[in-house]
Tab-separated table of C-alpha atoms and ligand atoms in Angstrom:
chain	number	residue	atom	x	y	z
A	1	MET	CA	60.979	6.173	37.934
A	2	PHE	CA	58.884	7.462	40.957
A	3	GLY	CA	56.550	9.192	38.494
A	4	PHE	CA	55.869	5.783	36.864
A	5	PHE	CA	54.927	4.066	40.167
A	6	ARG	CA	52.768	7.023	41.204
A	7	LYS	CA	50.842	6.860	37.960
A	8	LYS	CA	50.390	3.080	38.352
A	9	GLU	CA	49.153	3.504	41.916
A	10	LYS	CA	46.699	6.198	40.745
A	11	GLN	CA	45.428	3.941	37.966
A	12	GLN	CA	44.960	1.107	40.445
A	13	GLU	CA	43.063	3.472	42.916
A	14	GLU	CA	40.779	4.573	40.008
A	15	LYS	CA	40.102	0.985	39.040
A	16	LYS	CA	39.220	0.112	42.656
A	17	GLN	CA	36.680	3.053	42.768
A	18	ILE	CA	34.546	1.689	39.787
A	19	PRO	CA	31.512	0.056	41.397
A	20	GLN	CA	30.935	-3.647	40.928
A	21	GLU	CA	28.107	-4.421	38.498
A	22	ASN	CA	25.134	-6.342	39.879
A	23	PHE	CA	22.481	-6.894	37.444
A	24	SER	CA	20.166	-9.164	39.490
A	25	GLY	CA	16.560	-8.271	40.250
A	26	ILE	CA	15.206	-7.802	36.733
A	27	GLU	CA	11.779	-8.716	38.166
A	28	GLU	CA	11.620	-5.449	40.063
A	29	PHE	CA	12.296	-3.515	36.897
A	30	ILE	CA	9.711	-5.440	34.906
A	31	PHE	CA	7.059	-4.804	37.692
A	32	HIS	CA	7.880	-1.085	37.707
A	33	PHE	CA	7.766	-0.832	33.946
A	34	LYS	CA	4.390	-2.624	33.754
A	35	ASP	CA	3.002	-0.471	36.531
A	36	LYS	CA	3.944	2.762	34.525
A	37	THR	CA	3.282	1.697	30.957
A	38	GLY	CA	1.010	-1.358	31.027
A	39	ILE	CA	3.653	-3.302	29.110
A	40	ASP	CA	4.229	-6.645	30.511
A	41	PHE	CA	7.671	-8.164	29.874
A	42	SER	CA	7.412	-10.976	32.383
A	43	ASN	CA	7.669	-13.619	29.721
A	44	LYS	CA	10.629	-11.892	28.017
A	45	LYS	CA	12.797	-11.627	31.072
A	46	ASP	CA	16.099	-12.699	29.474
A	47	ILE	CA	15.769	-10.458	26.377
A	48	ILE	CA	14.858	-7.431	28.422
A	49	LYS	CA	17.678	-8.122	30.961
A	50	ASN	CA	20.270	-8.278	28.146
A	51	LYS	CA	18.950	-5.163	26.455
A	52	LEU	CA	18.952	-3.272	29.730
A	53	ILE	CA	22.530	-4.316	30.695
A	54	LEU	CA	23.706	-2.869	27.357
A	55	PHE	CA	21.782	0.317	28.119
A	56	CYS	CA	23.123	0.581	31.691
A	57	ARG	CA	26.752	0.045	30.641
A	58	LYS	CA	26.490	2.912	28.116
A	59	LYS	CA	25.181	5.110	30.907
A	60	GLU	CA	27.624	3.870	33.580
A	61	ILE	CA	24.847	2.528	35.633
A	62	TYR	CA	25.854	-0.524	37.650
A	63	SER	CA	22.570	-2.132	38.833
A	64	PHE	CA	18.878	-2.223	38.057
A	65	THR	CA	18.278	-0.765	41.536
A	66	GLU	CA	20.477	2.274	40.503
A	67	LEU	CA	18.570	2.379	37.180
A	68	LEU	CA	15.264	2.568	38.933
A	69	GLN	CA	16.490	5.269	41.343
A	70	LYS	CA	17.792	7.354	38.488
A	71	MET	CA	14.531	6.891	36.464
A	72	ALA	CA	12.569	8.237	39.441
A	73	GLN	CA	14.697	11.420	39.537
A	74	ASP	CA	15.383	11.904	35.897
A	75	PHE	CA	12.311	12.139	33.557
A	76	SER	CA	14.449	12.163	30.360
A	77	LEU	CA	16.114	8.940	31.364
A	78	LYS	CA	12.701	7.373	32.011
A	79	GLN	CA	11.600	8.562	28.580
A	80	GLU	CA	14.735	7.121	27.023
A	81	ILE	CA	14.092	3.723	28.522
A	82	ILE	CA	10.480	3.828	27.203
A	83	ASP	CA	11.740	4.774	23.777
A	84	TYR	CA	14.352	1.997	24.022
A	85	LEU	CA	11.996	-0.774	25.047
A	86	THR	CA	8.706	-0.133	23.263
A	87	VAL	CA	8.021	-2.053	20.058
A	88	ASN	CA	6.955	0.571	17.401
A	89	GLU	CA	6.436	-1.813	14.311
A	90	THR	CA	3.921	-0.195	12.014
A	91	TYR	CA	3.387	0.567	8.298
A	92	PHE	CA	0.922	2.344	5.991
A	93	PHE	CA	-2.371	0.698	5.047
A	94	ARG	CA	-2.149	-1.971	7.759
A	95	GLU	CA	-5.457	-3.885	8.281
A	96	LEU	CA	-7.563	-1.786	5.896
A	97	PRO	CA	-10.981	-3.404	6.316
A	98	GLN	CA	-11.476	-1.655	9.748
A	99	ILE	CA	-10.708	1.652	8.242
A	100	GLU	CA	-13.070	1.009	5.330
A	101	GLU	CA	-15.804	0.203	7.888
A	102	MET	CA	-15.181	3.326	9.841
A	103	ILE	CA	-15.324	5.450	6.665
A	104	LYS	CA	-18.756	3.968	5.773
A	105	LYS	CA	-20.004	4.915	9.278
A	106	ALA	CA	-18.342	8.368	9.112
A	107	LYS	CA	-20.111	9.269	5.839
A	108	LYS	CA	-23.472	8.877	7.629
A	109	LEU	CA	-22.609	11.272	10.440
A	110	GLY	CA	-22.818	14.474	8.393
A	111	TYR	CA	-20.528	16.502	10.617
A	112	LYS	CA	-16.758	16.989	11.207
A	113	VAL	CA	-15.387	13.525	12.278
A	114	GLU	CA	-12.970	13.305	15.192
A	115	ILE	CA	-10.764	10.246	15.313
A	116	LEU	CA	-8.274	9.129	18.012
A	117	CYS	CA	-5.388	6.824	17.080
A	118	ALA	CA	-3.978	5.349	20.321
A	119	PRO	CA	-1.205	4.298	19.790
A	120	SER	CA	-0.075	5.986	16.685
A	121	SER	CA	3.605	4.935	16.626
A	122	SER	CA	5.474	6.747	13.920
A	123	GLY	CA	2.193	8.074	12.324
A	124	ASP	CA	1.744	5.457	9.556
A	125	GLU	CA	-1.677	4.440	10.917
A	126	PRO	CA	-3.282	7.936	11.515
A	127	TYR	CA	-1.811	9.199	8.166
A	128	SER	CA	-3.243	6.128	6.417
A	129	ILE	CA	-6.686	6.906	7.869
A	130	ALA	CA	-6.314	10.497	6.690
A	131	ILE	CA	-5.319	9.413	3.101
A	132	MET	CA	-8.165	6.971	2.980
A	133	LEU	CA	-10.710	9.631	4.096
A	134	LEU	CA	-9.374	11.989	1.438
A	135	GLU	CA	-9.573	9.253	-1.191
A	136	ALA	CA	-13.242	8.500	-0.082
A	137	GLY	CA	-14.124	12.160	-0.850
A	138	PHE	CA	-13.889	13.801	2.588
A	139	LEU	CA	-12.663	17.381	2.450
A	140	PRO	CA	-9.804	18.232	4.787
A	141	LYS	CA	-12.173	20.430	6.855
A	142	ASP	CA	-14.419	17.485	7.455
A	143	PHE	CA	-12.217	15.503	9.730
A	144	HIS	CA	-9.347	15.527	12.279
A	145	ILE	CA	-7.204	12.858	13.855
A	146	ILE	CA	-5.211	12.866	17.044
A	147	GLY	CA	-2.407	10.378	17.372
A	148	ILE	CA	-0.930	9.539	20.750
A	149	ASP	CA	1.983	7.353	21.837
A	150	ILE	CA	3.983	6.874	24.999
A	151	SER	CA	7.342	7.087	23.047
A	152	LYS	CA	8.606	10.594	22.682
A	153	GLY	CA	11.153	9.570	20.020
A	154	ILE	CA	8.427	7.896	17.910
A	155	ILE	CA	6.085	10.901	18.237
A	156	GLU	CA	8.925	13.193	16.831
A	157	LYS	CA	9.227	10.831	13.953
A	158	ALA	CA	5.468	10.935	13.329
A	159	LYS	CA	5.646	14.818	13.289
A	160	ASN	CA	8.472	14.775	10.777
A	161	ALA	CA	6.579	12.346	8.498
A	162	ILE	CA	9.575	11.067	6.525
A	163	TYR	CA	9.344	7.344	5.656
A	164	ASN	CA	11.380	4.736	3.857
A	165	GLU	CA	10.212	2.350	1.101
A	166	ARG	CA	9.446	-0.427	3.685
A	167	SER	CA	6.791	1.584	5.495
A	168	LEU	CA	5.044	2.282	2.217
A	169	TYR	CA	5.242	-1.160	0.683
A	170	ARG	CA	1.415	-1.621	0.656
A	171	LEU	CA	0.877	1.620	-1.224
A	172	ASN	CA	0.376	1.679	-5.013
A	173	GLN	CA	2.430	4.070	-7.171
A	174	GLU	CA	-0.577	6.410	-7.698
A	175	ILE	CA	-1.059	6.928	-3.874
A	176	LYS	CA	2.687	7.363	-3.391
A	177	ASP	CA	2.831	10.017	-6.037
A	178	LYS	CA	-0.256	11.797	-4.900
A	179	TYR	CA	0.626	12.138	-1.185
A	180	PHE	CA	4.455	11.960	-0.987
A	181	TYR	CA	7.439	13.687	-2.414
A	182	LYS	CA	10.366	11.352	-2.988
A	183	ARG	CA	13.935	12.772	-2.245
A	184	GLU	CA	16.713	10.276	-2.695
A	185	ASN	CA	15.478	7.177	-0.838
A	186	LYS	CA	13.047	8.970	1.476
A	187	TYR	CA	9.372	9.735	1.142
A	188	PHE	CA	8.188	13.093	2.569
A	189	LEU	CA	4.469	13.177	3.276
A	190	LYS	CA	2.639	16.162	1.784
A	191	GLU	CA	1.123	18.914	3.999
A	192	ILE	CA	-2.487	18.110	2.980
A	193	VAL	CA	-2.185	14.901	4.975
A	194	LYS	CA	0.264	16.070	7.672
A	195	GLU	CA	-1.915	18.919	8.718
A	196	LYS	CA	-4.892	16.594	9.353
A	197	VAL	CA	-3.127	14.789	12.280
A	198	THR	CA	-2.036	16.297	15.611
A	199	PHE	CA	0.401	14.159	17.721
A	200	ARG	CA	1.007	14.079	21.449
A	201	CYS	CA	3.272	12.014	23.677
A	202	VAL	CA	0.752	10.516	26.183
A	203	ASN	CA	0.578	7.326	28.173
A	204	ILE	CA	-2.996	5.971	27.839
A	205	PHE	CA	-2.989	5.418	31.562
A	206	ASP	CA	-2.106	9.081	32.338
A	207	GLU	CA	-4.811	11.110	33.930
A	208	THR	CA	-4.242	13.844	31.321
A	209	LEU	CA	-5.760	11.533	28.701
A	210	GLY	CA	-9.167	12.608	30.052
A	211	ASN	CA	-8.386	16.125	28.839
A	212	LEU	CA	-8.641	15.134	25.300
A	213	ARG	CA	-11.964	15.762	23.617
A	214	LYS	CA	-14.381	12.991	22.846
A	215	PHE	CA	-14.005	11.038	19.570
A	216	ASP	CA	-16.466	9.603	17.018
A	217	PHE	CA	-14.083	6.669	16.332
A	218	ILE	CA	-11.053	5.199	18.180
A	219	PHE	CA	-8.332	3.044	16.668
A	220	SER	CA	-6.300	1.182	19.291
A	221	ARG	CA	-4.382	-1.464	17.339
A	222	ASN	CA	-1.398	-3.608	18.187
A	223	MET	CA	-0.617	-2.043	21.562
A	224	MET	CA	-2.627	-4.304	23.879
A	225	ILE	CA	-0.783	-7.394	22.738
A	226	TYR	CA	1.897	-6.328	25.189
A	227	PHE	CA	-0.528	-5.955	28.162
A	228	ASP	CA	-1.809	-8.668	30.517
A	229	LYS	CA	-5.512	-9.472	30.775
A	230	GLU	CA	-6.185	-7.100	33.653
A	231	THR	CA	-4.401	-4.172	31.907
A	232	LYS	CA	-6.216	-4.779	28.630
A	233	ILE	CA	-9.569	-4.381	30.431
A	234	LYS	CA	-8.350	-1.326	32.218
A	235	ALA	CA	-7.142	0.222	28.923
A	236	LYS	CA	-10.360	-0.726	27.126
A	237	ASN	CA	-12.405	1.053	29.812
A	238	ILE	CA	-10.285	4.185	29.626
A	239	LEU	CA	-10.746	4.396	25.869
A	240	GLN	CA	-14.383	3.659	26.044
A	241	LYS	CA	-14.909	6.806	28.041
A	242	LEU	CA	-13.410	8.838	25.211
A	243	LEU	CA	-16.082	7.849	22.718
A	244	LYS	CA	-18.777	10.423	22.004
A	245	ARG	CA	-21.383	7.696	21.588
A	246	PRO	CA	-20.859	4.768	24.035
A	247	GLN	CA	-22.464	2.259	21.716
A	248	GLU	CA	-19.701	2.882	19.124
A	249	SER	CA	-16.967	0.198	19.198
A	250	ILE	CA	-13.263	0.750	19.283
A	251	TYR	CA	-11.148	-0.796	16.487
A	252	PHE	CA	-8.586	-3.101	18.118
A	253	GLY	CA	-6.003	-5.235	16.308
A	254	HIS	CA	-6.797	-8.876	15.735
A	255	ALA	CA	-4.429	-10.103	18.444
A	256	ASP	CA	-5.034	-7.347	20.990
A	257	MET	CA	-7.987	-8.852	22.917
A	258	VAL	CA	-6.643	-12.371	22.818
A	259	GLY	CA	-6.297	-13.696	26.488
B	1	SAM	C1	3.206	-2.048	17.546
B	1	SAM	S1	2.861	-0.287	17.736
B	1	SAM	C2	1.409	-0.165	16.881
B	1	SAM	C3	1.179	1.077	16.110
B	1	SAM	C4	-0.140	1.092	15.187
B	1	SAM	N1	-1.283	1.256	15.959
B	1	SAM	C5	-0.213	-0.022	14.328
B	1	SAM	O1	-1.094	-0.909	14.581
B	1	SAM	O2	0.537	-0.100	13.295
B	1	SAM	C6	2.614	-0.243	19.458
B	1	SAM	C7	2.790	1.164	20.063
B	1	SAM	O3	2.163	1.246	21.364
B	1	SAM	C8	2.858	2.157	22.032
B	1	SAM	N2	2.457	2.054	23.464
B	1	SAM	C9	2.767	1.069	24.377
B	1	SAM	N3	2.287	1.260	25.511
B	1	SAM	C10	1.567	2.417	25.511
B	1	SAM	C11	0.912	3.208	26.460
B	1	SAM	N4	0.754	2.814	27.714
B	1	SAM	N5	0.290	4.479	26.093
B	1	SAM	C12	0.535	4.887	24.842
B	1	SAM	N6	1.281	4.162	23.893
B	1	SAM	C13	1.727	3.017	24.146
B	1	SAM	C14	4.315	1.910	21.706
B	1	SAM	O4	5.185	2.990	21.981
B	1	SAM	C15	4.263	1.595	20.289
B	1	SAM	O5	4.582	2.654	19.461
């Protein structure tokens, strides 16, 4: 009998100790996230708030203030949030005319071509560039591509290079058979393409970006759509400094420089 009451009291005490949730102040989180990544969620406040509340509840975090404090102390939590909130939509052979134009220019260079793909997402874009260079007659020794992305999870996916049918929907059967092995419903990219791309998890606003070598061509497609005008200009200037020849242009996505 007494045991029952004691148990009940203990349960009530434990209940009392659970902090109250207070998910106000999403603006502060959005400001901080933009400051660190460039990604501006200020016109998607409600969507981001709801996503973050789910994230916090899973982690037993009770407010956005607590989340920000924990992110400052715990690098892996910060990386988890970045992986959770970034939009990584991509697929093979997306917007081909720019790649074809680059290949025409690359043929004229007559030396090993260095290409940066920032952001690379899960690798579909840099691997597409590699496939197209090989198809255009480039030998593997004649080019190299570096793919960077702020999301660690997506960089791991790029390194694994295993894709589903959806990512390959623009490839014809001949290209699929030539560059992929199919096992059950998955496509495994062949080594001849994989070894031509090196991936790094880097934020384009990190100082370490300057440690990368200089590039003949840079692709930066479908990232800046998430930046505001000021951040787009900042990002463009950073990438411009990574070009070997300043007169060479960077390939942006069609919507990237709008606004
Ligand atoms: C929509 S994907 C575009 C991928 C590919 N370039 C394409 O066009 O298919 C946008 C990628 O930008 C990355 N990204 C966003 N902000 C970044 C930053 N500050 N530095 C590096 N990558 C970033 C995201 O993680 C995401 O994978």
